[in-house]
Tab-separated table of C-alpha atoms in Angstrom:
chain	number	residue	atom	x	y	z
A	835	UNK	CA	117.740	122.500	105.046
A	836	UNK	CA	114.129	123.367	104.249
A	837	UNK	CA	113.534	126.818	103.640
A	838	UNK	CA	109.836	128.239	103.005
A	839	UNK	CA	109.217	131.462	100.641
A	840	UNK	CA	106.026	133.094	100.786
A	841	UNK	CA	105.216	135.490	97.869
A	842	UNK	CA	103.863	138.197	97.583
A	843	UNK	CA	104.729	139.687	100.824
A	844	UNK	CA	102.390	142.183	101.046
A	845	UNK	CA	99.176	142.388	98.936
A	846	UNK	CA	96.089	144.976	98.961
A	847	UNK	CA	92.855	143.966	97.697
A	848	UNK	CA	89.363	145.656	96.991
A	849	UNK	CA	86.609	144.141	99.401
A	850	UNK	CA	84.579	141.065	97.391
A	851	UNK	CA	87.861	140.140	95.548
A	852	UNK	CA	89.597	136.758	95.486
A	853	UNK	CA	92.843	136.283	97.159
A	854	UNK	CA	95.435	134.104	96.255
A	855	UNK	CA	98.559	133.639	98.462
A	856	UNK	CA	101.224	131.404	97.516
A	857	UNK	CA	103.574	129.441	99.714
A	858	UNK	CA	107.181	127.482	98.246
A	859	UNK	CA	109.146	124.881	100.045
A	860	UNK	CA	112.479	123.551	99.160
A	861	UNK	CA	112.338	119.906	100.716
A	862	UNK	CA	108.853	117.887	99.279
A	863	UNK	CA	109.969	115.568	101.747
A	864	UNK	CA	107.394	117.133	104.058
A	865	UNK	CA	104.899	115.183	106.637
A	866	UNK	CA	102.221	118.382	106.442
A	867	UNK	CA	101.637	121.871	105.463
A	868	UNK	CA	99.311	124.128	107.661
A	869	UNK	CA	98.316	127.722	106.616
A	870	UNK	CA	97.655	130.188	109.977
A	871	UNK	CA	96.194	133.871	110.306
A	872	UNK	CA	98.257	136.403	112.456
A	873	UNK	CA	96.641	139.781	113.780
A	874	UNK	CA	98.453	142.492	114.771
A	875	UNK	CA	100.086	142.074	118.453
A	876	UNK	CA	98.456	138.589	118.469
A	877	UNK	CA	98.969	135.198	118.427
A	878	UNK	CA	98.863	132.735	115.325
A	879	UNK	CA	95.480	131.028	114.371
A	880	UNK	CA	95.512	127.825	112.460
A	881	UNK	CA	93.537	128.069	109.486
A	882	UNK	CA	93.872	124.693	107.827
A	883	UNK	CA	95.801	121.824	107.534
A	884	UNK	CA	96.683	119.780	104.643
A	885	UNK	CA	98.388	116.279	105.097
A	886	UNK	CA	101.069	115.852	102.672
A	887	UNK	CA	98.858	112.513	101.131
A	888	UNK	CA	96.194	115.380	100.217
A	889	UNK	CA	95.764	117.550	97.361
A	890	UNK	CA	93.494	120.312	99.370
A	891	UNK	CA	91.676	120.867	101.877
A	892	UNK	CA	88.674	123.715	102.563
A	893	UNK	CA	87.076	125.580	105.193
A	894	UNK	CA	84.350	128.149	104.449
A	895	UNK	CA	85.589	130.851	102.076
A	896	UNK	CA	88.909	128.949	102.562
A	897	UNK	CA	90.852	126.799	100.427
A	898	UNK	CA	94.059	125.325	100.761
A	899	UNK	CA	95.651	123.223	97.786
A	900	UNK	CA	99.246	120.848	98.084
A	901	UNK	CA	101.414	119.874	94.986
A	902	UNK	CA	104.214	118.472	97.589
A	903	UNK	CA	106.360	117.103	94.558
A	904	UNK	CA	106.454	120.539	93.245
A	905	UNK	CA	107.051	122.305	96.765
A	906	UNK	CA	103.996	124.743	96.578
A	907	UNK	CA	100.545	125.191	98.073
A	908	UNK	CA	98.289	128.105	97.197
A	909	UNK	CA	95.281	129.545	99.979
A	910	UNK	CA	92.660	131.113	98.645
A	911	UNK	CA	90.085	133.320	99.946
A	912	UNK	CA	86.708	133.489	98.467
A	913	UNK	CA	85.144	137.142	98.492
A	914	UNK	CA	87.513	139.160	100.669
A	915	UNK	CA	86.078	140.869	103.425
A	916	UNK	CA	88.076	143.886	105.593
A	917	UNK	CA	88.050	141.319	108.443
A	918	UNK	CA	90.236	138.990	106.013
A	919	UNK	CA	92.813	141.729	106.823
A	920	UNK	CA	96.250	139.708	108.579
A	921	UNK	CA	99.645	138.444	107.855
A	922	UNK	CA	99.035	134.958	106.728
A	923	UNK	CA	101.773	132.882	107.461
A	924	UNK	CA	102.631	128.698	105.799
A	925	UNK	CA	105.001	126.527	108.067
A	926	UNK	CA	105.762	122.700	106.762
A	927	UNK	CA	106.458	119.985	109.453
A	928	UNK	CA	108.838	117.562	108.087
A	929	UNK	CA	108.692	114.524	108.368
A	930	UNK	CA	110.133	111.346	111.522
A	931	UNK	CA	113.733	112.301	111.400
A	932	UNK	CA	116.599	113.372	113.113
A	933	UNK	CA	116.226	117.290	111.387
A	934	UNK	CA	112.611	116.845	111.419
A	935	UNK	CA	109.395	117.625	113.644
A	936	UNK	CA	109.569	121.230	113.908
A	937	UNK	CA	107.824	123.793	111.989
A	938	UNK	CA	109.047	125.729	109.055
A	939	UNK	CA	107.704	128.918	108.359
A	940	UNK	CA	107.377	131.073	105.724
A	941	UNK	CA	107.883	135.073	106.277
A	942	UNK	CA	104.156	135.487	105.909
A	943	UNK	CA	102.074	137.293	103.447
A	944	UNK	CA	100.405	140.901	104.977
A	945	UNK	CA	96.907	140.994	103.608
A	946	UNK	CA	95.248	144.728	103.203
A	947	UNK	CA	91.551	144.073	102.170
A	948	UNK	CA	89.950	147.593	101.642
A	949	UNK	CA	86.176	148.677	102.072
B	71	UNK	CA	91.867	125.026	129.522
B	72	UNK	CA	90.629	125.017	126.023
B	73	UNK	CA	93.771	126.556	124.186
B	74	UNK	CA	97.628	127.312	124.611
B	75	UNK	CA	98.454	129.630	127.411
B	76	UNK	CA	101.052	131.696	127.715
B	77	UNK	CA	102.102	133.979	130.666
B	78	UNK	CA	102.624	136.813	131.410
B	79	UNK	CA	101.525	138.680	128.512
B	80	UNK	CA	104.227	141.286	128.533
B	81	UNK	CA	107.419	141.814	130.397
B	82	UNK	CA	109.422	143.979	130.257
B	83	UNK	CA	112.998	143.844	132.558
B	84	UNK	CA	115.788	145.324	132.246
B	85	UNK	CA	119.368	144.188	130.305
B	86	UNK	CA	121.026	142.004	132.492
B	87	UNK	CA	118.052	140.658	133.890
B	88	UNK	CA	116.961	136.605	134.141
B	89	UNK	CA	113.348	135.985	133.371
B	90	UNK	CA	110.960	133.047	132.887
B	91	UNK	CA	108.152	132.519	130.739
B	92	UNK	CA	105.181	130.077	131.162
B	93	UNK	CA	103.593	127.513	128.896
B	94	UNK	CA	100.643	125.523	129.167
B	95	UNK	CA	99.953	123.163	126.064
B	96	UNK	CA	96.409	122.044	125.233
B	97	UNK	CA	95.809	119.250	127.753
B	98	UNK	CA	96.800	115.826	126.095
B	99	UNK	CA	99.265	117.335	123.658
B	100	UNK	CA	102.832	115.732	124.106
B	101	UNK	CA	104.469	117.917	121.472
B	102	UNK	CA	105.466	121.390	122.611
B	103	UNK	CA	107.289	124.151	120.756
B	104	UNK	CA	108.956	127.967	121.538
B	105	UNK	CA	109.339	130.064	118.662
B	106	UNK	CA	110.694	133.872	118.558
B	107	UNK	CA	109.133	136.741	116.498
B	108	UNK	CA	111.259	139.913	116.101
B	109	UNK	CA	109.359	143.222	115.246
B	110	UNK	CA	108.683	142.371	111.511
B	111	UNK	CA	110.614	139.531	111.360
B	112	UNK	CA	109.414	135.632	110.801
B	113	UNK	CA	108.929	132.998	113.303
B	114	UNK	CA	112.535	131.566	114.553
B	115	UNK	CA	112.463	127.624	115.707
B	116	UNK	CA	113.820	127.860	119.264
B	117	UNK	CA	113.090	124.327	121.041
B	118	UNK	CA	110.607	121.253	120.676
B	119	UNK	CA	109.753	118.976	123.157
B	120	UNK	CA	107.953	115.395	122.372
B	121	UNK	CA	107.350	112.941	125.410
B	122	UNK	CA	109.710	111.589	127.636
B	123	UNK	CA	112.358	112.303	124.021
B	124	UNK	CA	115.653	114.378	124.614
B	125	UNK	CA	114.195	117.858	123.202
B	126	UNK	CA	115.656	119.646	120.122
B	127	UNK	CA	117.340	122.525	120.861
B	128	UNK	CA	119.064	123.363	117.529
B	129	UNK	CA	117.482	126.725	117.664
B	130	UNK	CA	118.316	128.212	120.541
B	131	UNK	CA	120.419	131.141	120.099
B	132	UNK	CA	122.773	131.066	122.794
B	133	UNK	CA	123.668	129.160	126.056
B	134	UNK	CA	121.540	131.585	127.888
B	135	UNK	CA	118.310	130.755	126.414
B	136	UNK	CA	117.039	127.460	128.193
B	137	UNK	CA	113.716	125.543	128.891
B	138	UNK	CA	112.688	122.321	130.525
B	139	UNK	CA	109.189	120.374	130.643
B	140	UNK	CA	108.080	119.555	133.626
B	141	UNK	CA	106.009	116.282	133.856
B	142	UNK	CA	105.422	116.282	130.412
B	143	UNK	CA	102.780	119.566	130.333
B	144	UNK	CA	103.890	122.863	131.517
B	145	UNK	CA	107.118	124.621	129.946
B	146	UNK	CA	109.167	127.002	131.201
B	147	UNK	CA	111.327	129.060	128.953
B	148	UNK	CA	114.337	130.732	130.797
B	149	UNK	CA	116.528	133.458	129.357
B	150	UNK	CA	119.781	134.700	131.778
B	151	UNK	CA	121.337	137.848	131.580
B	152	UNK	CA	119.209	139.481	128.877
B	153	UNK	CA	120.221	141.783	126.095
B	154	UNK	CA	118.570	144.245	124.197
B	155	UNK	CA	118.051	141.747	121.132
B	156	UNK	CA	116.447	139.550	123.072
B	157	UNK	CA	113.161	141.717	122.664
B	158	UNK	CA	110.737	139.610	120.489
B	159	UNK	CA	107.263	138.150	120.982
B	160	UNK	CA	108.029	134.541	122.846
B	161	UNK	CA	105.344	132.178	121.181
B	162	UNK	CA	104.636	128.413	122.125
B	163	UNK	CA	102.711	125.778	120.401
B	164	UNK	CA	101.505	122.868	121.505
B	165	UNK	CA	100.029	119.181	119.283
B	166	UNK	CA	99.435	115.737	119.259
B	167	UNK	CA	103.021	113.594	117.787
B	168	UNK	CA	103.200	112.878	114.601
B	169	UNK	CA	102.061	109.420	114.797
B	170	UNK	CA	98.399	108.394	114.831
B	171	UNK	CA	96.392	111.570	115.712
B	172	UNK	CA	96.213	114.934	113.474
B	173	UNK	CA	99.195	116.947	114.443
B	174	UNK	CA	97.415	120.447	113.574
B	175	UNK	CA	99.461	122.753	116.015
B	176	UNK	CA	97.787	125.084	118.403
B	177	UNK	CA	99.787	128.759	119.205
B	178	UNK	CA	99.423	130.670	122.424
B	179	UNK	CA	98.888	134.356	122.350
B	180	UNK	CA	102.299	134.957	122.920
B	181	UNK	CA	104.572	136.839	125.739
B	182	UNK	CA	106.143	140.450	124.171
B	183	UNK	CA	109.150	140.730	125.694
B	184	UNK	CA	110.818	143.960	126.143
B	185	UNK	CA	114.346	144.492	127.275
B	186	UNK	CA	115.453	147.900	128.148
């Protein structure tokens, strides 16, 4: 059964510092790996995602990298802004089979980024 | 429209109570999902739907939690005679199938359900 850690699970920052949140997963055996935002009462926004035949993958200030044999990717967030401020949440898809297609999440990371 | 949409927004009902909530994917996206978030807890798998397939229902929590696809688009999840831990934020999510096109999924805003 794949099970996806996310650590740490809460983090505080200074504005104009890097983040780095980290995201584990038990099964490499996974088809892709997408990173998402979640505000407060909202909904979840996709951030970026990383096919598992891809090392990273970047957006902005955003970067996402894979190491699928050794279950982990890593976002990070250039120059943290207050806005940055979320729970940031990893879910894997596995891959065609009969356990597979949904999404795995992790518990999510709660991001603090202060003025 | 351009995004996942969920409705309503909130409901609250009281224990006991049967109530539906409404999913529209992204137009052209045959894979649907329903996930549950409890106050401060992760996401929970509840169903997936792909196609015309038999959908996975491995995660629903009980035989009163039930949804269906109607003509491959809209989706309807249906909980009977609610209970108090049944309050959670309903979310869906909605993508292409794994095969062929980028399968990037797309969440609605949610429905906060409230069972009193």
């Amino acid at each position: 059964k794949q099970e996806v850690t996310q650590i740490p699970a809460a983090l505080s920052v200074p504005e104009g510092e890097n983040l780095v949140l980290n995201c584990s997963f038990t099964d490499s055996a996974i088809y892709n790996l997408q990173w998402f935002r979640q505000d407060p009462g909202k909904g979840l926004t996709s951030l970026l995602l990383i096919q598992s035949s891809q090392r990273e993958q970047t957006s902005g200030r955003l970067n996402a990298s894979l190491d699928k044999s050794s279950g982990r990717s890593t976002l990070y967030i250039a120059a943290s802004q207050p806005g940055d401020s979320a729970t940031y949440l990893c879910a894997v898809k596995e891959g065609i089979k009969a356990a597979g297609n949904k999404l795995t999440f992790g518990g999510g990371t709660r991001v603090l980024v202060k003025p | 429209g351009a995004g996942v949409s969920q409705s309503p927004s909130n409901k609250v009902t009281e224990k006991g109570k049967d109530v539906e909530l409404r999913c529209d994917p992204i137009s052209g996206h045959t894979a649907l999902y329903w996930y549950r978030q409890s106050l401060g807890q992760g996401l929970e798998f509840l169903i997936y739907f792909q196609g015309n397939s038999a959908p996975d229902k491995s995660g629903l929590p009980s035989d009163r939690f039930s949804a269906e696809r109607t003509g491959g688009s809209v989706s309807t999840l249906t909980i009977q005679r609610t209970q108090q831990e049944d309050s959670a934020v309903y979310l869906c999510a909605s993508s292409y199938p794994l095969q062929g096109l980028r399968t990037e999924a797309f969440f609605g805003q949610g429905t906060r359900l409230t069972v009193v």
